[in-house]
XYZ file of C-alpha atoms in Angstrom:
444
model
C -41.221 16.650 37.584
C -37.936 15.295 36.253
C -34.855 17.512 35.901
C -33.947 18.604 32.373
C -31.319 20.865 30.885
C -30.591 22.605 27.588
C -34.263 22.777 26.605
C -34.839 26.477 25.884
C -32.790 26.881 22.698
C -34.022 23.581 21.239
C -37.645 24.490 21.991
C -37.285 27.919 20.435
C -35.870 26.363 17.251
C -38.963 24.189 16.905
C -41.184 27.216 17.488
C -39.239 29.259 14.943
C -39.570 26.526 12.296
C -43.327 26.293 12.891
C -43.737 30.070 12.827
C -41.785 30.364 9.572
C -43.942 27.868 7.670
C -47.101 29.400 9.134
C -46.098 32.849 7.916
C -45.208 31.456 4.501
C -48.551 29.677 4.121
C -50.442 32.719 5.354
C -48.753 35.180 3.019
C -49.038 32.835 0.026
C -52.729 32.208 0.741
C -52.121 28.489 1.318
C -53.618 28.435 4.789
C -55.490 25.174 4.248
C -52.134 23.381 3.953
C -50.471 25.122 6.882
C -51.183 22.211 9.235
C -49.305 19.741 7.031
C -46.404 22.150 6.590
C -46.141 22.517 10.374
C -46.269 18.731 10.783
C -43.269 18.573 8.473
C -41.526 21.313 10.459
C -41.907 19.185 13.593
C -38.967 17.196 12.258
C -36.959 19.906 14.026
C -38.098 18.406 17.355
C -36.054 15.257 16.677
C -32.319 14.612 17.116
C -31.757 17.618 19.336
C -28.211 17.989 20.746
C -26.736 15.811 17.992
C -23.622 16.672 15.920
C -24.239 18.039 12.444
C -23.642 14.768 10.588
C -26.238 12.971 12.714
C -28.730 15.846 12.555
C -28.565 15.818 8.764
C -29.122 12.052 8.597
C -31.731 11.609 11.300
C -33.872 14.665 10.582
C -33.801 13.927 6.849
C -35.093 10.435 7.606
C -37.813 11.795 9.883
C -38.818 14.302 7.208
C -39.012 11.555 4.593
C -41.100 9.403 6.937
C -43.462 12.306 7.632
C -44.043 12.820 3.913
C -44.493 9.061 3.432
C -47.056 8.845 6.235
C -48.971 11.838 4.872
C -48.984 10.105 1.485
C -50.116 6.835 3.066
C -52.948 8.522 4.924
C -54.002 10.346 1.785
C -54.065 7.123 -0.223
C -56.236 5.512 2.465
C -58.659 8.404 2.166
C -58.801 8.106 -1.631
C -59.274 4.339 -1.466
C -62.207 4.762 0.940
C -61.468 1.472 2.674
C -63.768 0.288 5.511
C -62.924 1.625 8.943
C -61.763 -1.754 10.244
C -59.253 -2.014 7.399
C -58.232 1.610 7.899
C -57.474 0.922 11.554
C -55.543 -2.248 10.666
C -53.399 -0.470 8.071
C -52.774 2.411 10.456
C -51.674 -0.093 13.103
C -49.160 -1.501 10.628
C -47.991 2.061 10.023
C -47.622 2.549 13.773
C -45.385 -0.523 13.913
C -43.255 0.751 11.015
C -42.947 4.168 12.658
C -41.978 2.699 16.036
C -39.436 0.315 14.524
C -37.841 3.033 12.379
C -37.445 5.559 15.199
C -36.124 2.927 17.608
C -33.777 1.157 15.195
C -32.123 4.359 13.984
C -31.919 5.699 17.563
C -33.794 8.909 16.772
C -34.593 10.796 19.958
C -37.487 13.238 20.126
C -41.282 13.248 20.376
C -41.501 9.653 19.176
C -43.264 7.843 16.326
C -46.764 8.997 17.296
C -46.203 12.204 15.287
C -45.851 10.125 12.127
C -49.174 8.401 12.797
C -50.801 11.754 13.574
C -49.620 13.029 10.180
C -51.232 10.037 8.467
C -54.442 10.500 10.457
C -54.598 14.176 9.489
C -54.263 13.222 5.820
C -57.053 10.631 6.148
C -59.372 13.371 7.373
C -58.403 15.946 4.753
C -57.537 14.409 1.379
C -60.528 14.153 -0.938
C -58.855 14.232 -4.370
C -55.525 13.410 -5.999
C -54.640 17.098 -6.066
C -55.062 17.306 -2.305
C -52.676 14.370 -1.899
C -49.954 16.021 -3.967
C -50.288 19.387 -2.235
C -50.336 17.977 1.301
C -47.212 15.903 0.597
C -45.482 18.924 -0.893
C -46.430 21.051 2.123
C -45.056 18.406 4.510
C -41.831 18.156 2.494
C -41.288 21.923 2.539
C -42.005 22.010 6.265
C -39.500 19.210 6.870
C -36.853 21.115 4.908
C -37.483 24.194 7.054
C -37.233 22.063 10.192
C -33.894 20.638 9.065
C -32.634 24.149 8.299
C -33.692 25.315 11.773
C -31.540 22.607 13.346
C -28.506 22.926 11.085
C -28.150 26.728 11.122
C -27.016 27.028 14.783
C -24.483 24.239 14.217
C -22.772 26.365 11.568
C -22.013 28.891 14.306
C -21.488 26.427 17.179
C -20.206 23.223 15.532
C -18.996 21.791 18.861
C -22.121 22.767 20.777
C -23.526 19.219 21.014
C -20.107 17.822 21.967
C -19.614 20.462 24.667
C -23.031 19.703 26.138
C -22.373 15.949 26.061
C -19.065 16.416 27.882
C -20.707 18.734 30.419
C -23.379 16.116 31.091
C -20.695 13.458 31.467
C -18.873 15.627 34.002
C -22.144 16.117 35.893
C -22.619 12.331 36.015
C -19.029 11.931 37.237
C -19.546 14.596 39.912
C -22.625 12.703 41.119
C -20.329 9.858 42.201
C -19.057 12.046 45.026
C -22.646 12.306 46.258
C -23.186 8.560 46.290
C -24.396 8.134 42.712
C -23.938 4.833 40.810
C -20.945 4.412 38.525
C -22.816 2.907 35.529
C -24.563 6.172 34.463
C -21.244 8.009 34.672
C -19.526 5.504 32.407
C -22.445 5.548 29.974
C -22.369 9.362 29.860
C -18.623 9.328 29.198
C -19.062 6.837 26.351
C -21.869 8.906 24.829
C -19.765 12.061 25.079
C -16.891 10.335 23.275
C -19.255 9.375 20.467
C -20.533 12.956 20.139
C -16.979 14.330 20.061
C -15.915 11.703 17.517
C -18.796 12.686 15.233
C -17.917 16.401 15.426
C -15.645 17.140 12.470
C -14.020 20.598 12.790
C -10.895 22.473 11.734
C -8.524 25.144 13.016
C -9.141 26.480 16.502
C -12.263 24.349 16.757
C -10.092 21.251 16.237
C -7.866 22.379 19.118
C -10.896 22.754 21.369
C -12.128 19.330 20.275
C -8.779 17.908 21.373
C -9.230 19.592 24.755
C -12.611 17.916 25.150
C -11.028 14.516 24.507
C -8.311 15.171 27.081
C -10.987 16.263 29.573
C -12.846 13.005 29.013
C -9.597 11.089 29.539
C -9.086 12.882 32.838
C -12.689 12.203 33.842
C -12.252 8.480 33.240
C -9.035 8.515 35.267
C -10.901 10.372 38.021
C -13.567 7.666 38.085
C -10.837 5.055 38.531
C -9.278 7.068 41.369
C -12.677 7.442 43.021
C -13.243 3.694 42.886
C -9.855 3.350 44.589
C -10.981 5.712 47.350
C -9.468 9.015 46.130
C -12.112 11.617 45.049
C -9.721 14.584 44.702
C -9.265 14.395 40.911
C -12.998 13.803 40.435
C -13.764 17.159 42.037
C -11.070 18.874 39.999
C -12.424 17.601 36.677
C -16.055 18.375 37.534
C -15.326 22.101 37.875
C -15.197 22.455 34.073
C -18.896 21.620 33.679
C -20.147 25.193 34.130
C -17.811 26.544 31.443
C -18.857 23.902 28.919
C -22.533 24.713 29.422
C -22.009 28.298 28.257
C -23.183 29.090 24.727
C -19.719 29.631 23.281
C -17.933 28.371 20.195
C -14.904 27.298 22.210
C -13.302 27.705 25.638
C -9.773 27.523 26.977
C -9.997 24.540 29.291
C -6.405 23.369 29.575
C -3.170 25.291 29.979
C -2.212 26.357 26.484
C 1.487 26.027 27.268
C 1.156 22.378 28.206
C 1.484 19.640 25.636
C -1.894 18.106 24.892
C -2.065 14.379 24.420
C -5.382 12.680 23.911
C -6.486 9.102 23.543
C -7.856 7.843 20.260
C -11.616 8.006 19.922
C -13.625 4.932 18.963
C -14.951 4.868 15.416
C -18.721 5.459 15.655
C -20.964 2.975 13.914
C -22.419 4.333 10.686
C -25.964 5.681 10.810
C -27.302 3.334 8.148
C -25.501 0.307 9.594
C -26.901 1.083 13.051
C -30.421 1.371 11.692
C -30.318 -1.778 9.612
C -28.921 -3.709 12.554
C -31.664 -2.335 14.773
C -34.360 -3.331 12.301
C -33.221 -6.935 12.715
C -33.318 -6.721 16.501
C -35.854 -8.980 18.211
C -36.418 -6.293 20.835
C -37.250 -3.631 18.238
C -39.478 -5.939 16.189
C -41.198 -7.307 19.281
C -41.998 -3.832 20.578
C -43.288 -2.798 17.143
C -45.594 -5.835 17.093
C -46.928 -4.962 20.568
C -47.642 -1.405 19.444
C -49.407 -2.631 16.292
C -51.598 -4.956 18.354
C -52.505 -2.217 20.833
C -53.222 0.339 18.096
C -55.430 -2.116 16.181
C -57.397 -3.250 19.239
C -57.965 0.307 20.463
C -59.072 1.521 17.036
C -61.420 -1.407 16.450
C -62.953 -1.021 19.906
C -63.538 2.699 19.339
C -65.038 1.996 15.899
C -67.309 -0.728 17.296
C -68.515 1.713 19.956
C -69.443 4.206 17.243
C -66.860 6.835 18.181
C -66.149 9.576 15.679
C -62.342 9.323 15.672
C -61.228 5.718 16.239
C -57.758 6.488 14.902
C -57.265 8.805 17.869
C -57.801 5.800 20.122
C -55.075 3.992 18.166
C -52.722 6.910 18.739
C -53.554 6.938 22.451
C -52.628 3.263 22.753
C -49.444 3.797 20.767
C -48.363 6.786 22.850
C -48.978 4.947 26.105
C -46.862 1.988 24.987
C -43.787 4.079 24.228
C -42.659 3.433 27.803
C -39.704 1.044 27.977
C -41.106 -0.764 31.029
C -44.588 -1.687 32.200
C -44.326 0.731 35.122
C -43.438 3.557 32.734
C -46.269 2.516 30.403
C -48.811 2.856 33.213
C -47.285 6.177 34.267
C -47.422 7.542 30.703
C -51.000 6.309 30.279
C -52.180 8.131 33.382
C -50.287 11.273 32.500
C -51.510 11.238 28.898
C -55.126 10.895 30.018
C -54.831 13.710 32.571
C -53.039 15.924 30.082
C -55.600 15.208 27.384
C -58.514 16.067 29.668
C -57.006 19.428 30.577
C -55.764 20.035 27.052
C -59.155 19.220 25.523
C -60.776 21.831 27.759
C -58.206 24.423 26.672
C -58.651 23.429 23.037
C -62.446 23.631 23.251
C -62.226 27.120 24.749
C -59.854 28.295 22.019
C -62.057 26.809 19.296
C -65.176 28.372 20.826
C -63.399 31.749 20.848
C -63.454 31.681 17.030
C -59.851 32.756 16.577
C -58.805 33.862 13.133
C -55.834 32.423 11.271
C -53.099 34.589 12.750
C -54.255 34.355 16.400
C -54.494 30.584 15.895
C -50.933 30.592 14.552
C -49.699 32.411 17.659
C -51.553 29.970 19.925
C -50.148 26.905 18.141
C -46.559 28.199 18.220
C -46.809 29.044 21.931
C -48.278 25.621 22.682
C -45.594 23.904 20.603
C -42.775 25.678 22.426
C -44.431 24.875 25.763
C -44.686 21.203 24.809
C -41.001 21.091 23.901
C -39.995 22.809 27.140
C -41.924 20.285 29.246
C -41.311 17.125 27.174
C -38.344 15.950 29.228
C -39.881 17.041 32.521
C -43.448 15.746 32.720
C -45.552 13.929 30.106
C -48.849 15.207 31.531
C -47.765 18.822 31.049
C -46.595 17.981 27.544
C -50.003 16.452 26.724
C -51.668 19.504 28.246
C -49.990 21.605 25.532
C -50.003 19.065 22.679
C -53.744 18.309 22.826
C -55.054 21.848 22.161
C -52.290 22.341 19.600
C -53.410 19.216 17.728
C -57.065 20.267 17.830
C -56.236 23.733 16.504
C -54.146 22.214 13.707
C -57.071 19.963 12.750
C -59.220 23.081 12.645
C -56.901 24.717 10.111
C -58.019 22.174 7.505
C -61.739 22.626 8.056
C -64.448 23.742 10.447
C -64.614 21.993 13.816
C -66.723 22.569 16.923
C -65.702 22.624 20.603
C -67.363 19.202 21.028
C -64.294 17.688 19.361
C -62.581 18.019 22.738
C -64.977 15.449 24.207
C -64.158 13.032 21.388
C -60.472 13.521 22.082
C -60.903 12.632 25.760
C -63.051 9.549 25.156
C -60.865 8.200 22.351
C -57.738 8.760 24.435
C -59.336 6.953 27.390
C -60.034 3.919 25.206
C -56.511 4.050 23.786
C -54.643 4.258 27.078
C -56.733 1.499 28.697
C -56.113 -0.838 25.773
C -52.442 0.142 25.721
C -51.980 -0.718 29.401
C -53.812 -4.046 28.998
C -51.736 -5.055 25.956
C -48.569 -4.011 27.778
C -49.596 -6.192 30.730
C -50.317 -9.337 28.725
C -47.149 -8.973 26.618
C -44.813 -8.021 29.449
C -41.248 -9.296 29.355
C -40.108 -11.764 32.017
C -37.155 -9.479 32.738
C -39.393 -6.459 33.451
C -39.770 -6.429 37.251
C -39.726 -2.684 37.922
C -43.481 -2.686 38.609
C -43.078 -5.293 41.370
C -42.316 -4.444 45.010
C -38.764 -4.968 46.163
C -38.035 -8.326 47.789
C -39.128 -8.255 51.429
C -41.120 -5.026 51.004
C -44.463 -6.754 51.628
C -43.210 -8.535 54.724
C -41.718 -5.334 56.115
C -44.948 -3.438 55.469
C -46.883 -6.155 57.273
């Protein structure tokens, strides 16, 4: 279990967005499209703790990608291409999704949600009318998700900046406990970027100035600590608790004192950052690895006669979202364990024959649970995501509890292929999976 903070409010926003589109679809008798609307609303799970300008840009892009992937999946269904071609095209889509999310630095559940949206459309769309309605449902859901993220920022415009500064102060305080200096400097730089992106007026502008001064003092404290004097470091760190409170602003500095702050760096534009990232060899290389893994897993599952080969592709893609080989193996194991437990839960819920509204409640609870655990443990996240995904598939048509077995087997194929592809394409600089020098000799 990894430590995580500021997860409750963000998780509740995602749950609220999902609940809102569910209620809308239920009351308007559009229940067959509720799953696609909720997929669109999952855009609210991205770009959490970002300033308003970045939330608007990043979540809008995610929403557009979700609609595009639903459209792509629907077109595949209408074209009725052979399964091997379907897997190949979906693998290309996985590469596009991975490259887009990575290049534009969009944090959140990752690109696998985009591929899941396309896969859901492949299984549902049977006519041109279905394609139009599923895309429209996803677009409306994405708009609701964006609204769910932007609304709190109208009340707390400096909320993301306050949290970023609080996290920076926590990283600075860790130096006094023997922590490394690099994470502290990185946290300070990230906090400066968040503050720079937060455009406010009036009293909020005064509080923003205080945050900048506090960051200046924190950087000075780091310098003093490196020189052997930790006194200022402890003094600055005491402001962390106040900044973590859900408040519009706080009085941090003495109001009678003159406030002088350093100039903030000009953040790189969102579009410029993304376009630069799309030309990065690292981003393109990782996207190619994911495409290869997704294609191999899907083709292997199809050759073995499995019912849902695209699920195997998603399993491989999800496993390879780790930035190192060691993390890839860890995620693969955790995803498999989570899918086994989640498939059992999903099968039990499906066998219970829940109606629409009880299913809605179950999906929202599972979604919130997944968001709460996402930063803590991937196995627990998969334990909640798997039954949620199965229930959402069931909203579009009748399914049996046996679908849980298919989910487990397809995921097993996907994670094994993902780990193998990660191993054969490993970077020479990735040595985190190797024992430390001298460890073998010492053990002997």
